[in-house]
PDB file of C-alpha atoms in Angstrom:
ATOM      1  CA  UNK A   1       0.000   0.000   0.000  1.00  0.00           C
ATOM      2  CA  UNK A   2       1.029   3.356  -0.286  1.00  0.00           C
ATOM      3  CA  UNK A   3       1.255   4.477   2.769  1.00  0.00           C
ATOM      4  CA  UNK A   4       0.986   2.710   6.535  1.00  0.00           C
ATOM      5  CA  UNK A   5       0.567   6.522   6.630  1.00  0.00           C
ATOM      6  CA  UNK A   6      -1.324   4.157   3.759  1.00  0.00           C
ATOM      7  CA  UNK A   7     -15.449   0.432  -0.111  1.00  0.00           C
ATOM      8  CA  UNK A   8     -19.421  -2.619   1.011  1.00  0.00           C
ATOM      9  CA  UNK A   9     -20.331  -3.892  -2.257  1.00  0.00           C
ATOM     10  CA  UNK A  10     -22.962  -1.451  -2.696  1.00  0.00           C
ATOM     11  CA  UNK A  11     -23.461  -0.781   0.939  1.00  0.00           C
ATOM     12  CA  UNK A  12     -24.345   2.285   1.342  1.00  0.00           C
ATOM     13  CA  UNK A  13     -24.207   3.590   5.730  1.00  0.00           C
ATOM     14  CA  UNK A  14     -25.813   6.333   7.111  1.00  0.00           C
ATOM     15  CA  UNK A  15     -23.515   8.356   8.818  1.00  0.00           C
ATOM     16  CA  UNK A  16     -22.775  11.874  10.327  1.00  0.00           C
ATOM     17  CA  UNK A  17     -20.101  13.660  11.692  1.00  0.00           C
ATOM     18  CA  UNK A  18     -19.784  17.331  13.583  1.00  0.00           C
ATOM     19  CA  UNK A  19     -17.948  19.066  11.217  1.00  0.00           C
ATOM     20  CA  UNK A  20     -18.677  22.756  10.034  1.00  0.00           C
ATOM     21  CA  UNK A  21     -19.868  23.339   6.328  1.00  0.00           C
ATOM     22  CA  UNK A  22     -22.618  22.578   4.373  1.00  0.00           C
ATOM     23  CA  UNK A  23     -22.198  20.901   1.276  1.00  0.00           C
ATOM     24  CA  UNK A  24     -23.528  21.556  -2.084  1.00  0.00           C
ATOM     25  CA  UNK A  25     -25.536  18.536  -4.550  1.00  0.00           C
ATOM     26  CA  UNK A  26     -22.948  16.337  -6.697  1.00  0.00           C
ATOM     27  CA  UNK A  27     -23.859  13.594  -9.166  1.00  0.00           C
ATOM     28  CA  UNK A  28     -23.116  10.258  -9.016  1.00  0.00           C
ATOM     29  CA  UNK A  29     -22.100   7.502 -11.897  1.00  0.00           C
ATOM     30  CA  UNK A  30     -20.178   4.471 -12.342  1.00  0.00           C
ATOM     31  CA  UNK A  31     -17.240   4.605 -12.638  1.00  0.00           C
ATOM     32  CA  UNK A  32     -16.641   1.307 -15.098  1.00  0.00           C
ATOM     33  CA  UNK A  33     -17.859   3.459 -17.985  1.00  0.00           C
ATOM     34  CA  UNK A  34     -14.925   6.215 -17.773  1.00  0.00           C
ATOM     35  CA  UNK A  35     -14.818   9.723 -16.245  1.00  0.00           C
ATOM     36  CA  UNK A  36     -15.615  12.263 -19.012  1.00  0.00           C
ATOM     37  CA  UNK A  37     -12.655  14.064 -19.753  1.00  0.00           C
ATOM     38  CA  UNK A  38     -13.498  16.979 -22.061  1.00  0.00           C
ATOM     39  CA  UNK A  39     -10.774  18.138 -24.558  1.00  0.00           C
ATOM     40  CA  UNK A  40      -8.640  20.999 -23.030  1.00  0.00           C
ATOM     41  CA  UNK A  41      -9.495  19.797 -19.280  1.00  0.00           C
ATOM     42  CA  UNK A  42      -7.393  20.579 -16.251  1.00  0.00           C
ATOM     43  CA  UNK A  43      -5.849  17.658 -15.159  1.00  0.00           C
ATOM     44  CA  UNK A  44      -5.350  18.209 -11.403  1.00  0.00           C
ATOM     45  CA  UNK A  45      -2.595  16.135 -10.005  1.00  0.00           C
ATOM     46  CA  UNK A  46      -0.506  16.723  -7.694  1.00  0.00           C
ATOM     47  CA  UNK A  47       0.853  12.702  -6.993  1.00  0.00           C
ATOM     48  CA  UNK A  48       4.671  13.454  -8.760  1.00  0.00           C
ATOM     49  CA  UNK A  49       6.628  16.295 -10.074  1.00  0.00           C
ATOM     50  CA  UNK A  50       6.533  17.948  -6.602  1.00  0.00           C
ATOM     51  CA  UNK A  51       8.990  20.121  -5.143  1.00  0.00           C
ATOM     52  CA  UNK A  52       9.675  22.644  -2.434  1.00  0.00           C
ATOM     53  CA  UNK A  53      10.531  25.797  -4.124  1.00  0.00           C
ATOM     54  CA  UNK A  54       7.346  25.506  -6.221  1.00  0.00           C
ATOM     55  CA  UNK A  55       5.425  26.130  -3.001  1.00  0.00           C
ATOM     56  CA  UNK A  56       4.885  29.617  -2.197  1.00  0.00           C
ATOM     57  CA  UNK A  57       2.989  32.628  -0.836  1.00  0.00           C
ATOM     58  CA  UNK A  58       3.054  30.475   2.827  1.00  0.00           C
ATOM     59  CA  UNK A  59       1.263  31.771   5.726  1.00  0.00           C
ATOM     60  CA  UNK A  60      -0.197  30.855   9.173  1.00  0.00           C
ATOM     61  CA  UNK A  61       1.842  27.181   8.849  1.00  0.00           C
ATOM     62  CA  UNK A  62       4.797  26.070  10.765  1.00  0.00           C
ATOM     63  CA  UNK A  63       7.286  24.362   8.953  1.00  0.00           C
ATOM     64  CA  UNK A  64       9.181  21.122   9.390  1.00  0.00           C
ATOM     65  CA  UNK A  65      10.974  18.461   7.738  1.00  0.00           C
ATOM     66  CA  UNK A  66       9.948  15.315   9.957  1.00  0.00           C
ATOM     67  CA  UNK A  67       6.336  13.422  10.792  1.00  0.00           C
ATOM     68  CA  UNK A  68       5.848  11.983  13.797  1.00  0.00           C
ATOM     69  CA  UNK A  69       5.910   8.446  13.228  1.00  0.00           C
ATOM     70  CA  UNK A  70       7.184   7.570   9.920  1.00  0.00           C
ATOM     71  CA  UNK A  71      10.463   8.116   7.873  1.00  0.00           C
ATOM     72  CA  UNK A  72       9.755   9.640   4.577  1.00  0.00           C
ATOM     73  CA  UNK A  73      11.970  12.640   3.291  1.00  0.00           C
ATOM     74  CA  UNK A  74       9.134  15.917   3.174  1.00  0.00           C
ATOM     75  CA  UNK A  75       8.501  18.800   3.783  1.00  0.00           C
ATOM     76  CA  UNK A  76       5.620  19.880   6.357  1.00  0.00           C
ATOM     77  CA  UNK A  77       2.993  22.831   6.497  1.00  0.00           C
ATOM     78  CA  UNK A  78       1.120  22.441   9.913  1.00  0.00           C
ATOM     79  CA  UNK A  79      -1.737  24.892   9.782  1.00  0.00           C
ATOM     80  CA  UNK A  80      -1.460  27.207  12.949  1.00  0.00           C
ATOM     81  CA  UNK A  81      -4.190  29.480  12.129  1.00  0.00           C
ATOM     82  CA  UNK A  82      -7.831  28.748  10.449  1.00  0.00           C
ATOM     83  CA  UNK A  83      -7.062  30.829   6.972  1.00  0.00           C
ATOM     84  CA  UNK A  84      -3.577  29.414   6.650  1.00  0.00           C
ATOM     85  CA  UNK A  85      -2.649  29.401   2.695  1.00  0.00           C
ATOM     86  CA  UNK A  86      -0.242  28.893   0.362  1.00  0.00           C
ATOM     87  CA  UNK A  87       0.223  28.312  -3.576  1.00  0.00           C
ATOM     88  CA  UNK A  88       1.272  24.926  -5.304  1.00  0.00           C
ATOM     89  CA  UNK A  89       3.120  26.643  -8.380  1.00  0.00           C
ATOM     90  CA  UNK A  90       1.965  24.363 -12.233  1.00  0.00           C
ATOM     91  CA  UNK A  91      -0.568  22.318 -10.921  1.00  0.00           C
ATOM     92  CA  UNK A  92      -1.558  21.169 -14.264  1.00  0.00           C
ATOM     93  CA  UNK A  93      -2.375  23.148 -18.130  1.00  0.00           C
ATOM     94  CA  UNK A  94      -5.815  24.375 -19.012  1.00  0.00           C
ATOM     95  CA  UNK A  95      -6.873  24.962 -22.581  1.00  0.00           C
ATOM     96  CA  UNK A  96      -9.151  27.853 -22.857  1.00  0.00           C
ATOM     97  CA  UNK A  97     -12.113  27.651 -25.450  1.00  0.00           C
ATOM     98  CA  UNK A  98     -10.201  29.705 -27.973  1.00  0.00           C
ATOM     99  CA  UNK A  99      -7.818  27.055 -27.900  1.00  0.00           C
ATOM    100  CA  UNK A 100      -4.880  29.119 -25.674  1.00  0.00           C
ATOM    101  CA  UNK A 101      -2.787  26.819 -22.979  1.00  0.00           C
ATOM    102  CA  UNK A 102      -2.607  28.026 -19.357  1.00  0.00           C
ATOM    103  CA  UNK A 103      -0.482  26.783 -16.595  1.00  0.00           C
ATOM    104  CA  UNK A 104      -2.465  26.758 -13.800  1.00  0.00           C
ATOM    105  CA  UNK A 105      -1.307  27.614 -10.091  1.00  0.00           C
ATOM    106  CA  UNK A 106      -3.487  26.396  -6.666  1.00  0.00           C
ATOM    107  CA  UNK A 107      -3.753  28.766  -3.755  1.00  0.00           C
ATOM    108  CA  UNK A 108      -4.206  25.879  -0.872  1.00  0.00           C
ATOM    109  CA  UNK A 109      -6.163  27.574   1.756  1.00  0.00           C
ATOM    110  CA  UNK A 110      -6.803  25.701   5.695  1.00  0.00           C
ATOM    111  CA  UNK A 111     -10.334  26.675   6.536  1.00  0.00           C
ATOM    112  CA  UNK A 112     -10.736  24.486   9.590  1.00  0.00           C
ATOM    113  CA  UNK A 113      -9.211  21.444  11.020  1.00  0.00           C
ATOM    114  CA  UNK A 114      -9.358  18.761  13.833  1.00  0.00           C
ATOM    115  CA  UNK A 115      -6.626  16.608  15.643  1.00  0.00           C
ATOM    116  CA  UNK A 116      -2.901  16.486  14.070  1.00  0.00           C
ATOM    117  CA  UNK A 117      -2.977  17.286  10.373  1.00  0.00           C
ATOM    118  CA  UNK A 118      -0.557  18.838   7.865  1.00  0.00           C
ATOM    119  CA  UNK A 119      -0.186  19.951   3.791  1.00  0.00           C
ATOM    120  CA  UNK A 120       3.003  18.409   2.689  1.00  0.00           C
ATOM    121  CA  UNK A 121       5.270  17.279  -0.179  1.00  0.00           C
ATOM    122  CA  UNK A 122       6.879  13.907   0.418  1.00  0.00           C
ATOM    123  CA  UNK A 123       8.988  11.135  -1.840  1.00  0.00           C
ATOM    124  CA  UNK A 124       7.503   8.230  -1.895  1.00  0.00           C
ATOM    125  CA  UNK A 125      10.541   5.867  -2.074  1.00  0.00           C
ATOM    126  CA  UNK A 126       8.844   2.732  -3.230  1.00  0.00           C
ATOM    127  CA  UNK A 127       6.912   4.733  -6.041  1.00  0.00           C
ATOM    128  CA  UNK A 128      10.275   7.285  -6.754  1.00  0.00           C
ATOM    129  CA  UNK A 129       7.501   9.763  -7.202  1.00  0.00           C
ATOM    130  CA  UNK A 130       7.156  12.996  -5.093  1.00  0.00           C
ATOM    131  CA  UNK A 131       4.114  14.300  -4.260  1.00  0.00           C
ATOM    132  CA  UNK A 132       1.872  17.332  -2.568  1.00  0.00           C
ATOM    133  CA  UNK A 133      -0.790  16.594  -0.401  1.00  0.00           C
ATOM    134  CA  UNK A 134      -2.071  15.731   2.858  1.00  0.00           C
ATOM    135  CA  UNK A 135      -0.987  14.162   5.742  1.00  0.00           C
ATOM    136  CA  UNK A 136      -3.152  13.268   9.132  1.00  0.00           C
ATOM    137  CA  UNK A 137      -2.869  11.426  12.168  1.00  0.00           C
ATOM    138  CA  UNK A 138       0.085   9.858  14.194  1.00  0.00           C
ATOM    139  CA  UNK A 139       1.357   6.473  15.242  1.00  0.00           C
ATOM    140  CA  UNK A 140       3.313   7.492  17.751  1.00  0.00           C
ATOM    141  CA  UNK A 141       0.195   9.261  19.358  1.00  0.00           C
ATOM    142  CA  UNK A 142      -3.087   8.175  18.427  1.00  0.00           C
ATOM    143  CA  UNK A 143      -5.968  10.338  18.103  1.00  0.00           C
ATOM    144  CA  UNK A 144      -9.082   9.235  20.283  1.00  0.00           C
ATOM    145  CA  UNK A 145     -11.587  10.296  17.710  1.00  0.00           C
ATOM    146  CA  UNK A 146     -11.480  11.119  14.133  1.00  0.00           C
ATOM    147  CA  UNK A 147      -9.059  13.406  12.534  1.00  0.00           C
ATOM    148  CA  UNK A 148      -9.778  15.532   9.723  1.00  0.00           C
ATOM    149  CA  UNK A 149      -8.547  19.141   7.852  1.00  0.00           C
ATOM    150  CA  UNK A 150     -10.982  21.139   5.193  1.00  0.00           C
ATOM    151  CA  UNK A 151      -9.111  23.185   2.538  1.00  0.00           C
ATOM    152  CA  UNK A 152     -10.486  25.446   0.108  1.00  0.00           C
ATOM    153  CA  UNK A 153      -8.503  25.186  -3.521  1.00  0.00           C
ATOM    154  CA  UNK A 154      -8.794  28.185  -5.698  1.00  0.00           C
ATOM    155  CA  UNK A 155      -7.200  27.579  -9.294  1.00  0.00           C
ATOM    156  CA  UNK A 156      -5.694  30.640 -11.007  1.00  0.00           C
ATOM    157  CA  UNK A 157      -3.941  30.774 -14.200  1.00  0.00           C
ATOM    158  CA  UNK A 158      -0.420  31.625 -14.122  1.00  0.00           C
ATOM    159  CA  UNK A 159      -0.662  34.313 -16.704  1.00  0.00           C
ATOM    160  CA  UNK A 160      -3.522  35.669 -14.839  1.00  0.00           C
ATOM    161  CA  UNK A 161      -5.985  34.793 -17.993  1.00  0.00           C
ATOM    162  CA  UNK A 162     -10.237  34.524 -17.618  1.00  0.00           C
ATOM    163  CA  UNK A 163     -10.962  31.429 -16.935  1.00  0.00           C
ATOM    164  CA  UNK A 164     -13.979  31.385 -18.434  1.00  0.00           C
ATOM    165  CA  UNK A 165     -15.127  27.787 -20.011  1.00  0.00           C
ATOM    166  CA  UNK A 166     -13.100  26.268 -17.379  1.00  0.00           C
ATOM    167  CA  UNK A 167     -13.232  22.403 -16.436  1.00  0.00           C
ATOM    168  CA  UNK A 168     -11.249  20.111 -14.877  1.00  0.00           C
ATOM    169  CA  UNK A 169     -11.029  16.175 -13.661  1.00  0.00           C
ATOM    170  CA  UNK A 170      -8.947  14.996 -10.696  1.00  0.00           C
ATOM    171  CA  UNK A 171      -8.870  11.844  -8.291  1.00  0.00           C
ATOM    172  CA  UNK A 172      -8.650  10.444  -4.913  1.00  0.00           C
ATOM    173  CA  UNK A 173      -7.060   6.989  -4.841  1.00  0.00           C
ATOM    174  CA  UNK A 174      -6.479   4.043  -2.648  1.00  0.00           C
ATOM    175  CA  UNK A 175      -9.072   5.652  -0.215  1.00  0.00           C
ATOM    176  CA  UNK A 176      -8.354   2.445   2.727  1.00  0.00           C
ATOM    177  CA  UNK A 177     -10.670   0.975   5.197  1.00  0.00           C
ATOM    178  CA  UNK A 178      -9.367  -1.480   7.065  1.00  0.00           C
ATOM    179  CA  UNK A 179     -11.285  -0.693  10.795  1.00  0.00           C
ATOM    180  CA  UNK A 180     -14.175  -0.733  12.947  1.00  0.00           C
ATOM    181  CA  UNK A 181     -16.553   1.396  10.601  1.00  0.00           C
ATOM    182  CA  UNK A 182     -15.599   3.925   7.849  1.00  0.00           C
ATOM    183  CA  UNK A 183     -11.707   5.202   7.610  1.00  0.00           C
ATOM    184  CA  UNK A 184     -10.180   7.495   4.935  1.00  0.00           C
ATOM    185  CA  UNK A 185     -12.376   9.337   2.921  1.00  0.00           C
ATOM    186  CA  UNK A 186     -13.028  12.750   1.310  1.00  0.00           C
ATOM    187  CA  UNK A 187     -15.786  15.088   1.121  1.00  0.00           C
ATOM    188  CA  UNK A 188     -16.015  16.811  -1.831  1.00  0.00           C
ATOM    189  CA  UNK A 189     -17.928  19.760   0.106  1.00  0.00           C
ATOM    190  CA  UNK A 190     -18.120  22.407  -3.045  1.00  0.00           C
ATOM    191  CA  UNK A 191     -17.260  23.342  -6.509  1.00  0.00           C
ATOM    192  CA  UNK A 192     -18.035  19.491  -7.823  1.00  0.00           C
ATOM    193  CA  UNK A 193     -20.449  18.263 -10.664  1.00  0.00           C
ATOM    194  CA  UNK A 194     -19.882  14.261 -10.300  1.00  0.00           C
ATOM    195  CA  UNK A 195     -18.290  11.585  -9.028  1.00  0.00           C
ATOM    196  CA  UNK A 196     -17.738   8.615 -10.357  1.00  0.00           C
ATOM    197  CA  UNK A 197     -16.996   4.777  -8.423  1.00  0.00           C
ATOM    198  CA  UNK A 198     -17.106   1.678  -9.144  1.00  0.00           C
ATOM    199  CA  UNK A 199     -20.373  -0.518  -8.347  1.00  0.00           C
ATOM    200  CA  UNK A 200     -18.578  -2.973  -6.408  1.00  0.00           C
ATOM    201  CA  UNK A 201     -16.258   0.004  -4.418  1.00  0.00           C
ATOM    202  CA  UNK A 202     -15.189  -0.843  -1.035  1.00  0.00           C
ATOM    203  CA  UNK A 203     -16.345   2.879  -0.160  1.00  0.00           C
ATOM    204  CA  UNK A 204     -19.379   4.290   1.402  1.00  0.00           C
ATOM    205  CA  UNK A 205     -21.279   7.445   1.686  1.00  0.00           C
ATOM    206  CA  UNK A 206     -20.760  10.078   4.934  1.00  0.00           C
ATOM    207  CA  UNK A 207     -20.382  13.333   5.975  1.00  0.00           C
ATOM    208  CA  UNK A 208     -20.914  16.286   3.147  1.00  0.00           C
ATOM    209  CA  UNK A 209     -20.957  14.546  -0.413  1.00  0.00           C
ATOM    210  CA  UNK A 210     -18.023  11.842   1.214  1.00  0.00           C
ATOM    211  CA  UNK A 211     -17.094   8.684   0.373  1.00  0.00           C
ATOM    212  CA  UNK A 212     -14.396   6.622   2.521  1.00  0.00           C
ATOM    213  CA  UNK A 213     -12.878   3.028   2.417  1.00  0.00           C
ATOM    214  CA  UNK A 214     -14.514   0.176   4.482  1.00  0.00           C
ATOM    215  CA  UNK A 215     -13.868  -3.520   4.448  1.00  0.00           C
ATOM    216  CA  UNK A 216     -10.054  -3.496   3.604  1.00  0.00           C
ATOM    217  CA  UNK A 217      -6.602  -1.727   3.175  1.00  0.00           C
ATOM    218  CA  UNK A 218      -5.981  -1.181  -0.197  1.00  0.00           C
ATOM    219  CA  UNK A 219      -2.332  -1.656  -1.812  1.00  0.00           C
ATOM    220  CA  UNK A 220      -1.961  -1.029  -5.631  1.00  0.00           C
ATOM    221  CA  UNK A 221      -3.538   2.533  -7.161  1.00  0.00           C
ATOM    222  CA  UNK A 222      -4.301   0.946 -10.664  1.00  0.00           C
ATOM    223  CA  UNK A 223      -5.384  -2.981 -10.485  1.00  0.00           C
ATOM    224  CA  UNK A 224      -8.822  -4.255 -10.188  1.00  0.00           C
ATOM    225  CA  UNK A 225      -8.684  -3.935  -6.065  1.00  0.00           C
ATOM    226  CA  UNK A 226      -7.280  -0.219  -6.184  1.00  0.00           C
ATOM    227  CA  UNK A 227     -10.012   0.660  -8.294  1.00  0.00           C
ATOM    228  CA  UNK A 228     -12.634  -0.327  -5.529  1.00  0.00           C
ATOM    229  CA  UNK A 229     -10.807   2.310  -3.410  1.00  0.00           C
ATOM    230  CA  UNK A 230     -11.142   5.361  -5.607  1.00  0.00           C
ATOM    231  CA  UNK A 231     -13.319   8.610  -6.504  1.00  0.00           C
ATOM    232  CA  UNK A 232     -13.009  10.563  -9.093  1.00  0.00           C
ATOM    233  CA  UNK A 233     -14.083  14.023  -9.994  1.00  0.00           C
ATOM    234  CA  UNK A 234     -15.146  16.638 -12.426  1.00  0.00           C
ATOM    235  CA  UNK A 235     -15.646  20.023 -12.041  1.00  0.00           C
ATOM    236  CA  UNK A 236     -16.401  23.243 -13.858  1.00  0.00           C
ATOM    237  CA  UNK A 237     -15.714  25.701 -10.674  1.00  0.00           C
ATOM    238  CA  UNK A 238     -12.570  27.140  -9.977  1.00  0.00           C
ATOM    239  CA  UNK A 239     -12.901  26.849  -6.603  1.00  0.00           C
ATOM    240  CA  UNK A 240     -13.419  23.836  -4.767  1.00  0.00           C
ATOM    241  CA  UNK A 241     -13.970  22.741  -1.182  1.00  0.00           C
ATOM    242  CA  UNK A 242     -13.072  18.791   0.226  1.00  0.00           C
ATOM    243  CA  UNK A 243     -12.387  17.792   3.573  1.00  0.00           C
ATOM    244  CA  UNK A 244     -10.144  14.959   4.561  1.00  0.00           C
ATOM    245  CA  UNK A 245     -10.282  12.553   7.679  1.00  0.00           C
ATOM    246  CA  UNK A 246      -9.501   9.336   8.912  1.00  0.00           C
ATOM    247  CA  UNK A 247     -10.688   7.163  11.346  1.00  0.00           C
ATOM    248  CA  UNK A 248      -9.328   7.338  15.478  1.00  0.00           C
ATOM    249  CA  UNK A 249      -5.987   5.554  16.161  1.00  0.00           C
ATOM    250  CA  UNK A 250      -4.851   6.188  12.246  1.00  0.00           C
ATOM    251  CA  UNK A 251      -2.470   7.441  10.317  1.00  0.00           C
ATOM    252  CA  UNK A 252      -2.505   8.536   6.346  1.00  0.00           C
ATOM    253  CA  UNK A 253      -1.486  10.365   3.997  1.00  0.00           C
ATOM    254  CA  UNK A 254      -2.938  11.369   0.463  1.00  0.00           C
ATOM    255  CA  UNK A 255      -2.811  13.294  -2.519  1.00  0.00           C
ATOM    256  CA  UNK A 256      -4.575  14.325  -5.922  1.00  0.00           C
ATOM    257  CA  UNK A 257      -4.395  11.673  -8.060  1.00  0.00           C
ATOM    258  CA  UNK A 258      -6.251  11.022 -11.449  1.00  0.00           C
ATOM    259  CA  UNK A 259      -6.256   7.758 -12.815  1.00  0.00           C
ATOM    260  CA  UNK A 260      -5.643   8.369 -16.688  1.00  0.00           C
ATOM    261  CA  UNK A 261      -6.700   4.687 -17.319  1.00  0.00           C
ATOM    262  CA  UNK A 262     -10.082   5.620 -16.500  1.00  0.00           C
ATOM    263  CA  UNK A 263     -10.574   8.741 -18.280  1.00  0.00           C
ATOM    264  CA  UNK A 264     -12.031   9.141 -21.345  1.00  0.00           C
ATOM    265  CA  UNK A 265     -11.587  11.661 -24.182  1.00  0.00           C
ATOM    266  CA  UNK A 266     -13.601  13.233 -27.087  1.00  0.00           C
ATOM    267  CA  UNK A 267     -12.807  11.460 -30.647  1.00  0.00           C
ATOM    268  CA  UNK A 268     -11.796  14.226 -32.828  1.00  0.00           C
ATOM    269  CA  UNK A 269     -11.509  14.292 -36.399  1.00  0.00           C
ATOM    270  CA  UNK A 270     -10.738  16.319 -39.740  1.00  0.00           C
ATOM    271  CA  UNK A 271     -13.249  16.552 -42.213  1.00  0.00           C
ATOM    272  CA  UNK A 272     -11.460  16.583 -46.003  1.00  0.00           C
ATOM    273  CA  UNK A 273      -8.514  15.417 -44.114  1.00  0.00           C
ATOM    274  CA  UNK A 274      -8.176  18.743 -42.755  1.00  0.00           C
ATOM    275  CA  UNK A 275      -7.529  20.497 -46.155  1.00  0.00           C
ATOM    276  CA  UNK A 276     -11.067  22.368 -46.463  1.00  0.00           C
ATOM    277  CA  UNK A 277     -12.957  24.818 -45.659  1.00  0.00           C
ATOM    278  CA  UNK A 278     -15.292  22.846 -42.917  1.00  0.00           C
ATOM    279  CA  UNK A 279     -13.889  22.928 -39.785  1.00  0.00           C
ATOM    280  CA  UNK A 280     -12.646  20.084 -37.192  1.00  0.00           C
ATOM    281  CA  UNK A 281     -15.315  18.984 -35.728  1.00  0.00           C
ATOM    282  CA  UNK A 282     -15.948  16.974 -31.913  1.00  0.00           C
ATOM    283  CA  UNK A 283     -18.518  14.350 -31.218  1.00  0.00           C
TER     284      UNK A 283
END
């Protein structure tokens, strides 16, 4: 599994937490026939590629370079303050309806939080990837209830272009349950149009518009098992709200992470091979 920091077939559990917010409506589909991907989509990942010094604009966090608990090289943000932010420098490219690339930049902002929890970019030996995301929970001192942080992400274009006709897909992966009850999960609180699992996911429904593992620990991202532990996302805002948590006693840590096997893209094609006067067209 990812992370010892590492859902009922169709079960779906009634469950509430006290937690602030109030989320908005989000769609639901399967997610054996694809997530939508429309042409010129943000892809939002922030699983690899990751460094440091493309972190900026950082206030209301302390910083440090260890976790309780585990051993993985990183860098930590603990929020100190509810408002905390900072910006995640090329996020992903956006292509805007006149057909104009954008890098895109994320302002990561720490509305509220609960128990021992942290933004951070760590290298994931294993995986020789380095990622940004979010860490929660400790080992070495176990929380007695759950643990959970709510950011707000705002997108902004680099050049500082409209973002008008914007969209974008991302991903939550090997969401594990492995405990009494529900354990990692997100809430996709605001900003989301639908999510997509799998009929068979060992996730279920809680909280604001969440979905967290149950039954079992999860281990590969991309194999017929990881795909029972994952959510994924599109959106058309650009700015979203989610909310992570895991159960008491754990510890986890997660990123953005959309599966490009499951995507799927427009067919495009040139009418008179491209040499006349009617234009491309999309269907």
């Amino acid at each position: 599994m990812r992370k010892r920091m590492t859902g009922a077939l169709g079960l779906l559990l009634a469950a509430s937490l006290l937690m602030p917010g109030t989320a908005m409506a989000v769609g639901t589909a399967d997610l054996s026939d694809g997530v939508p991907t429309p042409a010129g989509s943000l892809i939002l990942d922030t699983s690899d590629g990751m460094s440091r010094d493309r972190v900026t604009d950082v206030t209301g966090f302390t910083v440090s370079d260890a976790w309780s608990g585990i051993s993985e090289r990183g860098t930590y943000w603990t929020p100190t303050i509810k408002g905390a932010s900072l910006i995640v420098q090329d996020v992903g490219e956006w292509t805007d309806p006149a057909g104009m690339k954008h890098v895109m930049d994320m302002r990561v902002t720490v509305t509220d939080w609960h128990g021992l929890a942290a933004l951070n970019i760590r290298h994931i030996d294993n995986e020789d990837r380095v990622e940004f995301g979010v860490i929660a929970g400790s080992w070495a001192d176990p929380a007695p209830d759950r643990t959970w942080i709510e950011l707000r992400l705002d997108l902004l274009a680099a050049d500082g272009a409209s973002l008008d006709g914007f969209s974008g897909v991302t991903g939550f992966a090997d969401l594990d349950g492995g405990t009494t009850g529900y354990n990692e999960g997100w809430e996709l609180v605001s900003g989301f149009d639908t999510v997509y699992t799998m009929a068979d996911a060992h996730l279920t429904r809680y909280g604001d518009n969440g979905w967290a593992g149950i039954i079992d620990e999860n281990e590969h991202t991309q194999d017929e098992h990881g795909l029972q532990h994952y959510l994924g996302a599109t959106f058309d805002s650009t700015s979203l709200t989610v909310r992570y948590g895991i159960a008491a006693g754990q510890s986890r840590a997660t990123t953005l992470m959309p599966l490009s096997t499951v995507s799927t893209w427009p067919l495009t094609y040139d009418l008179n091979a491209g040499t006349g006067a009617i234009p491309n067209k999309e269907q």
